[in-house]
Coordinates of C-alpha atoms in Angstrom, one line a residue:
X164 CA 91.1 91.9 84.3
X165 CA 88.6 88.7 85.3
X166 CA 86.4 88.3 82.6
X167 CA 83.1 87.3 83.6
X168 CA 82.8 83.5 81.8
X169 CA 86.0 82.2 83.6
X170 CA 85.9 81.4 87.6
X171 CA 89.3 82.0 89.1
X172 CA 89.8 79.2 92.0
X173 CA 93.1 79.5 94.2
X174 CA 92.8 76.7 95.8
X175 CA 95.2 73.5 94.7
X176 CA 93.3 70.5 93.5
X177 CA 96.1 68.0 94.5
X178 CA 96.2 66.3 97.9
X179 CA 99.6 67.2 99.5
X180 CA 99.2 66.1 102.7
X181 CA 102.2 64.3 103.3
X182 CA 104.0 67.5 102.3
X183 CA 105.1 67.4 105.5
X184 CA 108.9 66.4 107.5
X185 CA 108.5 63.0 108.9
X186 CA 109.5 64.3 112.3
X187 CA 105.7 66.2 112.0
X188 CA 104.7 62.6 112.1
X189 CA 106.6 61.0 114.5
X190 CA 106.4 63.8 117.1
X191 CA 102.2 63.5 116.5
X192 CA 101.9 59.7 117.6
X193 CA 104.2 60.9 120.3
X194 CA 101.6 63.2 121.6
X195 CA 98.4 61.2 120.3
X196 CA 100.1 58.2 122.5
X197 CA 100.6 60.4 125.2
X198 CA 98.5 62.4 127.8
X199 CA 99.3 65.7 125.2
X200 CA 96.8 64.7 122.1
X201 CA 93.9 66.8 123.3
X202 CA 96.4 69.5 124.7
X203 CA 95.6 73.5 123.1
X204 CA 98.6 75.1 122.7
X205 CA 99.8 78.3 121.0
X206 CA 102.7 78.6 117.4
X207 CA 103.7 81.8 116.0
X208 CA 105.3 81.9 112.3
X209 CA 108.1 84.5 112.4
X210 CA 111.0 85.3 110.7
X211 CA 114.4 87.0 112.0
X212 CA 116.0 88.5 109.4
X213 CA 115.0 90.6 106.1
X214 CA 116.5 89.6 102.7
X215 CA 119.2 91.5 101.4
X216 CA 120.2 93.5 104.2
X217 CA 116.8 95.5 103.5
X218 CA 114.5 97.1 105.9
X219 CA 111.2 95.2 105.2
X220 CA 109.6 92.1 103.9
X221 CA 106.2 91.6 102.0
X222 CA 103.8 88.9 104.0
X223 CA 103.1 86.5 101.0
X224 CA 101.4 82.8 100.7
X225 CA 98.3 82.9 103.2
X226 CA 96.0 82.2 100.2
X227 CA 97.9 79.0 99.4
X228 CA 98.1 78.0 103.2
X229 CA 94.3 78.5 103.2
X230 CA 93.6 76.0 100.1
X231 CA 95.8 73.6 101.6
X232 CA 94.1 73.3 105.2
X233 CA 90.8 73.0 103.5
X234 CA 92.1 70.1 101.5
X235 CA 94.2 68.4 104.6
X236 CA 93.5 65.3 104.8
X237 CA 95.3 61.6 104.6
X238 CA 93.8 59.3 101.7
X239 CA 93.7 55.3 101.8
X240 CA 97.1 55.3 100.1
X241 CA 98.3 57.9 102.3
X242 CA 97.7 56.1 105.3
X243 CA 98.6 52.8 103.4
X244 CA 102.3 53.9 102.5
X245 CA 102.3 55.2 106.3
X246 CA 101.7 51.7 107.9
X247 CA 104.4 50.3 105.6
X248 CA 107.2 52.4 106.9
X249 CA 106.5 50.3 109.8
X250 CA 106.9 53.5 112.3
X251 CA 103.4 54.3 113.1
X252 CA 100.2 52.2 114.9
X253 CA 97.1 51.2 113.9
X254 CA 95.6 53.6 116.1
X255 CA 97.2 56.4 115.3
X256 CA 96.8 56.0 111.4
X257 CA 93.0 55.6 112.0
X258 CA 92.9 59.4 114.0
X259 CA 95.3 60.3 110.6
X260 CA 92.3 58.8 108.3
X261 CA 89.4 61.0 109.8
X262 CA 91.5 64.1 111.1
X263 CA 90.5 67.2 110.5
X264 CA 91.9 71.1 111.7
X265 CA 89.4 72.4 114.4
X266 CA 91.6 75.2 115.5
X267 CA 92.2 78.8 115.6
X268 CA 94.4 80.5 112.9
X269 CA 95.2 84.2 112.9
X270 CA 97.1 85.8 110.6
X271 CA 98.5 89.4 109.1
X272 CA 96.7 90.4 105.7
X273 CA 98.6 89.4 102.3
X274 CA 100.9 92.2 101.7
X275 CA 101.2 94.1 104.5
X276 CA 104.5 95.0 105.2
X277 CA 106.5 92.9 107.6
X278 CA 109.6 93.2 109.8
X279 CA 111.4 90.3 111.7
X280 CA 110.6 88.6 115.3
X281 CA 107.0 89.7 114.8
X282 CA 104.1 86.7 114.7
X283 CA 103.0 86.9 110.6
X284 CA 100.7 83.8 112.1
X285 CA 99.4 83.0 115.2
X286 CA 97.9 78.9 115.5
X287 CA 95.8 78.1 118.5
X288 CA 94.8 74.7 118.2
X289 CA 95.4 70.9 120.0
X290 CA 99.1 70.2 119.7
X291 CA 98.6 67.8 117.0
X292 CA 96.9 69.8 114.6
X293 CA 99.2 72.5 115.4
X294 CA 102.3 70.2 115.0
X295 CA 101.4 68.9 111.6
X296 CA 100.8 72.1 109.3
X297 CA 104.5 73.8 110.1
X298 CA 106.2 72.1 106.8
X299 CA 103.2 73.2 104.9
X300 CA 102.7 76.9 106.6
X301 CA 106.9 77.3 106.2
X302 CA 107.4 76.4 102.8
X303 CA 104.4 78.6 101.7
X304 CA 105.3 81.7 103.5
X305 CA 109.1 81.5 103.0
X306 CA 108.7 81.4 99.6
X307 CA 106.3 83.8 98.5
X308 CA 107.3 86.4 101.1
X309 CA 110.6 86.4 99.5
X310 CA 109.5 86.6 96.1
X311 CA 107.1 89.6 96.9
X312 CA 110.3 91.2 99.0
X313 CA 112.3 91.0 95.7
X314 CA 109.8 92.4 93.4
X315 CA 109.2 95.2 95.8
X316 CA 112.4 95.8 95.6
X317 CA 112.8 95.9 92.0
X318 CA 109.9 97.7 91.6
X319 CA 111.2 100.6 93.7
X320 CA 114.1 100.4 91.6
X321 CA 112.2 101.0 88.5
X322 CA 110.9 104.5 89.7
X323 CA 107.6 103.9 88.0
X324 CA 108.9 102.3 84.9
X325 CA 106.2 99.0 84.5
X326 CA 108.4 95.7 85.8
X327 CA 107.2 91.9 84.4
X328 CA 107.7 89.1 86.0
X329 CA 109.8 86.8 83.1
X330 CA 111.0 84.0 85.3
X331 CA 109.3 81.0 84.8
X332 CA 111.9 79.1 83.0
X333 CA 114.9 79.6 85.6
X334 CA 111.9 78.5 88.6
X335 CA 112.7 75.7 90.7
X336 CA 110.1 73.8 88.8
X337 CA 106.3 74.5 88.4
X338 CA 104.7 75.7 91.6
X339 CA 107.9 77.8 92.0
X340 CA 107.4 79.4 88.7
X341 CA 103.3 80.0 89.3
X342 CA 103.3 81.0 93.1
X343 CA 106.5 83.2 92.3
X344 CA 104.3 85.4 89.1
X345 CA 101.7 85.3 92.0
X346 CA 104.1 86.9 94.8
X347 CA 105.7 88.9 92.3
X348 CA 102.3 90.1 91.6
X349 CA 101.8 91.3 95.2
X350 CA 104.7 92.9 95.2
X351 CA 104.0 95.3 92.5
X352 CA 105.3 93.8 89.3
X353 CA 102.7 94.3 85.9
X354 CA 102.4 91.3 84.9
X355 CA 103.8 87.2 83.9
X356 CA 105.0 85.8 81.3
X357 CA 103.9 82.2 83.0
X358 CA 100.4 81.3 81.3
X359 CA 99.3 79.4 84.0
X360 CA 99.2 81.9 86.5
X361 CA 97.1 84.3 84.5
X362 CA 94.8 81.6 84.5
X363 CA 94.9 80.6 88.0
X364 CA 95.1 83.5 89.9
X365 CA 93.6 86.3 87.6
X366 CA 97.1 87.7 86.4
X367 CA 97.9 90.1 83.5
X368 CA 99.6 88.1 80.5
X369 CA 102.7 89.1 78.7
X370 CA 104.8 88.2 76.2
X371 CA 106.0 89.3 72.3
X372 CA 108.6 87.0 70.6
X373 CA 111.9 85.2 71.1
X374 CA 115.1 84.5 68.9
X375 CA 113.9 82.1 67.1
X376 CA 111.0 83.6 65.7
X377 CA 113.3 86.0 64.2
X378 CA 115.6 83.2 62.9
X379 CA 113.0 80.8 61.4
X380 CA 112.5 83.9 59.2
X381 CA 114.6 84.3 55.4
X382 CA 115.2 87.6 57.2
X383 CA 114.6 89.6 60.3
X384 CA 112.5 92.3 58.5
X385 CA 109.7 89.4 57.2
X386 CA 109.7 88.0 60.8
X387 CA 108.8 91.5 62.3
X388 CA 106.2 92.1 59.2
X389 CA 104.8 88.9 60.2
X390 CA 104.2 89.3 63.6
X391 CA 103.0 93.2 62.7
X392 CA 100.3 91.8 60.6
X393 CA 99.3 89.0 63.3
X394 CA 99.5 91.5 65.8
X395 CA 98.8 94.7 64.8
X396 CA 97.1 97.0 67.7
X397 CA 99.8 95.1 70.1
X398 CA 103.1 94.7 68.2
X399 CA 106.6 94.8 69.8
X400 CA 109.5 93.4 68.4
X401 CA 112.9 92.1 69.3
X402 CA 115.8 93.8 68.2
X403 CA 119.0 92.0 68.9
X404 CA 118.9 88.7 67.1
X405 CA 121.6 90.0 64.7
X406 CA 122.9 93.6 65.4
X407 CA 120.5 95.8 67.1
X408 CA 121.6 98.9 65.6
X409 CA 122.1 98.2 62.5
X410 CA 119.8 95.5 61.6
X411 CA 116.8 95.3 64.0
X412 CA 116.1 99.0 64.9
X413 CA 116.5 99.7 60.9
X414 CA 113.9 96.7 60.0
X415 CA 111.6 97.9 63.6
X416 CA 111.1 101.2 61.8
X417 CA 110.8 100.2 58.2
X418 CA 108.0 97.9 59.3
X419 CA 106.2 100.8 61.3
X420 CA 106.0 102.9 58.2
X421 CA 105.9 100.7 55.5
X422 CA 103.1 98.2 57.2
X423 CA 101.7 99.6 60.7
X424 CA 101.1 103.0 59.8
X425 CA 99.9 102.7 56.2
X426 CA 97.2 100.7 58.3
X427 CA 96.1 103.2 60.9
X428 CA 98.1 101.2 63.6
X429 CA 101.9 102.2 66.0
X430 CA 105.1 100.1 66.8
X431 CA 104.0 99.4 70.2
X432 CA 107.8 98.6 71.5
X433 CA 111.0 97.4 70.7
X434 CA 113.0 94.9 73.1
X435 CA 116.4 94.8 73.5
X436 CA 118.3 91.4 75.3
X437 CA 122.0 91.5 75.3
X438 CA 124.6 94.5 74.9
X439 CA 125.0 97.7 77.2
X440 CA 121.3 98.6 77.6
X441 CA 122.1 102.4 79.0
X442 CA 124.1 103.2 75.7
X443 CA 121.5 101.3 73.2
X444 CA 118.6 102.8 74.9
X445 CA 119.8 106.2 74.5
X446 CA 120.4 105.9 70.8
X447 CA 117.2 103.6 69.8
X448 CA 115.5 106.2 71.7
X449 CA 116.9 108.5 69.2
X450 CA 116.5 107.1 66.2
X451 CA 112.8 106.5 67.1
X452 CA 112.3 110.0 68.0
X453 CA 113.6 111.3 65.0
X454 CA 111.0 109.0 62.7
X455 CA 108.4 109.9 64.6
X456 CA 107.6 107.3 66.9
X457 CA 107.8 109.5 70.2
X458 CA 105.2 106.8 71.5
X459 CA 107.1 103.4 70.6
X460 CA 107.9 102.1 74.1
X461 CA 111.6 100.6 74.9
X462 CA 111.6 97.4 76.7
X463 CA 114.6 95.6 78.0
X464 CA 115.6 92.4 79.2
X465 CA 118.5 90.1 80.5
X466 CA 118.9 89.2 83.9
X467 CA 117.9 92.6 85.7
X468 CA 117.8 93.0 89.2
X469 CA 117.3 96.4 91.5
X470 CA 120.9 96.9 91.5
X471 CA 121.6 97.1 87.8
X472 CA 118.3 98.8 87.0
X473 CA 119.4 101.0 89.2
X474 CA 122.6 101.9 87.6
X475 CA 120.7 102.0 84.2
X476 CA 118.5 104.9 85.3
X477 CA 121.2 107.5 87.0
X478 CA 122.9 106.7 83.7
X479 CA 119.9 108.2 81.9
X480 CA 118.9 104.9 80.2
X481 CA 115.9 105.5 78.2
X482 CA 113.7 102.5 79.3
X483 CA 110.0 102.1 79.7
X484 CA 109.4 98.8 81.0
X485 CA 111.8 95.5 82.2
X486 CA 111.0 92.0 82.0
X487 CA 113.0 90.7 85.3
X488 CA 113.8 87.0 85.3
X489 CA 116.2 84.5 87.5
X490 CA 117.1 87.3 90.0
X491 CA 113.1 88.0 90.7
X492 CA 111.5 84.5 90.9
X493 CA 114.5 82.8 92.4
X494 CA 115.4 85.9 94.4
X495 CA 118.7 85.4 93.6
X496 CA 121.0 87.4 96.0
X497 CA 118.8 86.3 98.9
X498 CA 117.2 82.6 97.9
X499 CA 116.3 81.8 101.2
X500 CA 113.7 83.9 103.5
X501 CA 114.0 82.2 106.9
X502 CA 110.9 81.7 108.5
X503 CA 110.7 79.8 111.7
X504 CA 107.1 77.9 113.2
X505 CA 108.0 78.1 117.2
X506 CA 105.5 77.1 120.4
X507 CA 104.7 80.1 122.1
X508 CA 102.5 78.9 124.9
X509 CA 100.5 75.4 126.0
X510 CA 96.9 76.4 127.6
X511 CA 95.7 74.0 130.9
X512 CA 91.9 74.9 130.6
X513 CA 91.7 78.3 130.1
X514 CA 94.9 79.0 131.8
X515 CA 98.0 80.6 129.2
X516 CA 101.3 78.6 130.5
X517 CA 103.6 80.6 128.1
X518 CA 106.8 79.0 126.4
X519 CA 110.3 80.2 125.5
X520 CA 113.1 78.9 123.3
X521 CA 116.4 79.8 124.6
X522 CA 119.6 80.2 123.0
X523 CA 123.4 81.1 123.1
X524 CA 122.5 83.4 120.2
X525 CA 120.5 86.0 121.2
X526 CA 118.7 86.3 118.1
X527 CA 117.3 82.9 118.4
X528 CA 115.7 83.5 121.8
X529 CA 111.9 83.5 120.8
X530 CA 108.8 85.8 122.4
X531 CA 106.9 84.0 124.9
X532 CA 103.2 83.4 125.0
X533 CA 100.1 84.2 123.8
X534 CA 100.6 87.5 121.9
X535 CA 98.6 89.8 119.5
X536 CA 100.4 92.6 117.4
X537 CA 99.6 95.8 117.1
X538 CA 100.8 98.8 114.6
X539 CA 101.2 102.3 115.4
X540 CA 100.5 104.9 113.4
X541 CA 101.0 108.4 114.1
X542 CA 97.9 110.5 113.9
X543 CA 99.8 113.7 112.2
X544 CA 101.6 112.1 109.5
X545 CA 99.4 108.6 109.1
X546 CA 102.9 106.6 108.9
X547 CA 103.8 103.4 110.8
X548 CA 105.9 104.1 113.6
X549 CA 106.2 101.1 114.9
X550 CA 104.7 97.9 115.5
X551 CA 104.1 96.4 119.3
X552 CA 103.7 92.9 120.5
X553 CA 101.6 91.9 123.6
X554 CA 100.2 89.5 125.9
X555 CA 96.8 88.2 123.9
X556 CA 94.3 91.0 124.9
X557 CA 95.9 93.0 127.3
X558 CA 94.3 96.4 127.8
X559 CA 95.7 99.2 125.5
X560 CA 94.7 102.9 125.3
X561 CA 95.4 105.2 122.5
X562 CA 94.6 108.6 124.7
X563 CA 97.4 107.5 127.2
X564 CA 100.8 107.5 126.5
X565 CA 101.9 104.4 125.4
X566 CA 105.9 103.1 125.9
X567 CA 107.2 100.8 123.8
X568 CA 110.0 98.7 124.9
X569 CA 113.2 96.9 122.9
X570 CA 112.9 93.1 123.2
X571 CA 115.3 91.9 125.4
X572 CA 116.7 95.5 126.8
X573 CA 114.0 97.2 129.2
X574 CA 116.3 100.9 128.9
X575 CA 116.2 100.8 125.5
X576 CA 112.2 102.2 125.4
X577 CA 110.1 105.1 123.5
X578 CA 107.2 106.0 124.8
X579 CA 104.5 107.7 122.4
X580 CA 102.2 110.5 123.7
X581 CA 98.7 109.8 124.6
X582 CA 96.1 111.1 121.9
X583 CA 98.6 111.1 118.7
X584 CA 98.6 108.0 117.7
X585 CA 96.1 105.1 116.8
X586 CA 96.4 101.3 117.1
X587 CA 95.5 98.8 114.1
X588 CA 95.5 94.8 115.5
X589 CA 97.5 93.4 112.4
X590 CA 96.3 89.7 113.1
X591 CA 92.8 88.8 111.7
X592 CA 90.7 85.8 111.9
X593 CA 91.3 83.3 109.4
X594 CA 90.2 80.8 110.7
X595 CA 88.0 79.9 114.3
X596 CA 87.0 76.4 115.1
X597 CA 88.4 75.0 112.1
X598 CA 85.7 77.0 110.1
X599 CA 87.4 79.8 107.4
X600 CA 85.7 83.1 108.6
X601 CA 88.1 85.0 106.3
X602 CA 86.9 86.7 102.9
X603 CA 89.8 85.8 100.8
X604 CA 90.4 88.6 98.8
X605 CA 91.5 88.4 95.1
X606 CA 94.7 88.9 93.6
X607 CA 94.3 92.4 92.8
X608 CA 92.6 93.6 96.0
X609 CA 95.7 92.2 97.8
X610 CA 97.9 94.1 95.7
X611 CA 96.1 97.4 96.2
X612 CA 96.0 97.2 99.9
X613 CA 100.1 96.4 99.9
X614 CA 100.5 99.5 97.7
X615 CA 98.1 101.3 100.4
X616 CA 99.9 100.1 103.1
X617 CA 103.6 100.8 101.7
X618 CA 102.2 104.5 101.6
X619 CA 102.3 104.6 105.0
X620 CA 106.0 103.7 105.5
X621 CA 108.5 106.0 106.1
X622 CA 110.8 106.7 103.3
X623 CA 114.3 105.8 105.3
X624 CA 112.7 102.1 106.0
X625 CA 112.1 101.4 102.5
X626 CA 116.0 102.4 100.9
X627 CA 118.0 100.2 99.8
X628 CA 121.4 100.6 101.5
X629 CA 121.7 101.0 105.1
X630 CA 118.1 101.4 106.1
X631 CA 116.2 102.5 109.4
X632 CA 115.5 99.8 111.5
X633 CA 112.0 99.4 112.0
X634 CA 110.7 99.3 115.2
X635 CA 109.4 96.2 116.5
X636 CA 108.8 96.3 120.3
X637 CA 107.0 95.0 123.1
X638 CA 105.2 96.0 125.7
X639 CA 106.3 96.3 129.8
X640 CA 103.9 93.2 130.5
X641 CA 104.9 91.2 128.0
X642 CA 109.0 91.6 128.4
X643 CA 108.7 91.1 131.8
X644 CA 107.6 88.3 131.3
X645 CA 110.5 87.5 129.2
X646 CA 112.7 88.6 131.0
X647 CA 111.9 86.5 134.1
X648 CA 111.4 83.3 132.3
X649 CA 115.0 84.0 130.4
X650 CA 115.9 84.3 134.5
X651 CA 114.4 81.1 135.5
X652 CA 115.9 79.6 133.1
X653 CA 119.7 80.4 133.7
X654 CA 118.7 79.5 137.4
X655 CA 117.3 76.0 136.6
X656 CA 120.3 75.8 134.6

């Protein structure tokens, strides 16, 4: 797919810095004018709940969070529309003018799949630095895990049928458009028909013809014959300008035989936008079978979505591929994914002083400490049978039995024998010391590994309606501990 004269680069050229709420700002001179501006503490990026009522998400955007901490940094005019806001002092905007990340930043690999309360990124790093990449770390993981979450979805639906990404014009502008082809990408789709992100991230390329093309023709039939003769070896043609039936099937054909294969070349596909797709497909596929064009694909369109494709198939639809567009890049039924940046613990020396968020609603009561995550997979099978949070390096053994506990219940437990199961740390290095120690894979190795890993789920966690709850658990040191700072708390109180 890379061809070897052209140097895909993910990284963003432009300096978005200041992408950033103010209150990032305002909380930093806080600490920097305070005792806290050298203090090492601990965030975890989480989410709590899975879009559309699914079992799963897709862990999308760590590529683009990586481009932009290389590039963070404040310009003169940064610092020079700072100062006039009148908010900030002279001293703090000269640390803003030199600063730099020195931290720690782990992370799960792009495209593993994810399920909520777990840490998808773990920041160790002085409270600053730590403080001022949430916005930037948020925006780029809520949005492109959601995207790859839909197109997972929708690719399921498809049952094998080939899926492209045709958004780009209902995006919420530019970078939505790009970074959503990207996370569609991940999450299994073929290809985009957004240019840009071919070109940027190493993306297949799609596209035929639109209405107008048809229509700046005397007549449909010389508009097909044109693009045939253009685009011979690739040549797939829109049939519903006029009546799809009647007119642009009929003219499909006509040019097949009277141009294509006179010339040693097929009808690649017809493409169908409007109209009941199930009872069109069935009869184009028909008429195309009768001429002889067993091998002329079917292609639909028209703002698809798991549900409907869905529908299409038990109804026997005869469909190769789909271009999916609004309900996939703007993940339409679920448009917002949720992710939350929280302080998990505050280090004195080398001494973890863990942290906890407490709330009336129990699903906003966040995991304390300093935590590393673990999944289980059973030996027999190779699937996932959970995943396990713990206190940052606390000893595990796969040849003894291992219990696994619910997060805020210690009855509600599962304990896995000793010697059937195996333990993969889902956080990796990305970056130590402020250094990037991660080999950022490319767009297609990330997509392989999702597929590899999605192999390994079990089939009830991946359905659509009414799925299994994934486990995601912790371990007996680590809710105790929550349990008795949730304790001290209600004491205090």
């Amino acid at each position: 797919m890379k061809s070897l004269d052209y140097k895909f680069d993910f990284r963003d050229e432009r300096n978005l810095s200041l992408v950033m709420d103010f209150y990032e700002l305002t909380m930093s001179q806080c600490y920097f004018n305070s005792d806290h501006k050298d203090r090492i503490v601990t965030f975890d990026l989480f989410y709590r709940r899975n879009p559309d009522s699914g079992g799963y998400a897709v862990f999308a955007g760590l590529e683009e969070i990586i481009g932009y901490i290389q590039n963070l940094h404040f310009e003169d005019s940064d610092i020079a529309y700072l100062r006039s806001l009148n908010r900030f002092n002279d001293e703090f905007l000269e640390y803003l003018r030199h600063f730099i990340f020195t931290g720690d930043i782990f992370a799960v690999k792009e495209g593993t799949p994810v399920f909520p309360y777990e840490p998808l990124i773990r920041v160790k790093a002085k409270i600053i630095e730590a403080q001022l990449l949430e916005t930037a770390m948020l925006l780029c993981v809520n949005h492109q895990t959601l995207i790859a979450t839909k197109a997972k979805r929708i690719v399921k639906a498809a049952q094998g049928r080939a899926i492209m990404e045709f958004g780009a014009r209902r995006a919420h502008n530019f970078d939505a458009a790009n970074y959503g082809a990207r996370a569609a990408f991940i999450g299994g789709v073929a290809g985009t028909a957004t240019t840009y992100a071919g070109q940027k991230f190493g993306m297949p390329v799609l596209g035929t013809m639109a209405h107008s093309f048809v229509q700046s023709f005397d007549c449909e039939y010389d508009a097909f014959l044109a693009y045939a003769k253009t685009y011979p070896d690739s040549c797939t043609v829109l049939l519903d300008t006029y009546n799809t039936l009647k007119s642009g099937l009929v003219n499909a054909i006509r040019v097949a035989k009277e141009y294509l294969e006179p010339n040693g070349y097929r009808l690649q596909g017809v493409r169908i936008d409007s109209g009941d797709m199930a009872y069109l497909s069935k009869k184009i596929r028909t008429a195309l079978d009768v001429a002889g064009m067993e091998d002329c694909n079917i292609v639909i369109s028209n703002s698809l979505d798991e549900y409907l494709i869905q529908s299409l198939i038990s109804q026997g639809a005869q469909i190769n591929s789909m271009g999916v567009g609004e309900n996939l890049v703007c993940s339409k039924s679920a448009p917002v994914f949720g992710g939350v940046y929280k302080m998990s613990s505050i280090f004195d020396g080398d001494t973890m002083i863990p942290k906890i968020k407490v709330s009336e609603n129990v699903e906003k009561v966040t995991n304390p400490g300093y935590k590393d995550l673990y999944r289980i997979y059973d030996m027999e099978s190779g699937k996932a049978v959970g995943d396990l949070m713990t206190i940052h390096k606390e000893s595990l053994d796969p040849n003894r039995d291992l219990t696994i506990y619910h997060q805020m219940n210690s009855w509600k437990n599962k304990t896995i024998p000793g010697g059937s199961y195996v333990l993969r740390d889902l956080l990796e290095p990305i970056f130590l010391n402020g250094e990037l120690v991660y080999e950022v894979p490319d767009l297609q190795e990330i997509r392989a590994y999702s597929e590899q890993e999605f192999s390994c789920m079990w089939d009830e966690i991946l359905r659509f309606e009414y799925p299994q709850t994934y486990y995601v658990d912790l371990s007996k040191q680590l809710l105790d501990l929550k349990l008795k700072m949730l304790e001290d708390v209600k004491h205090a109180g």
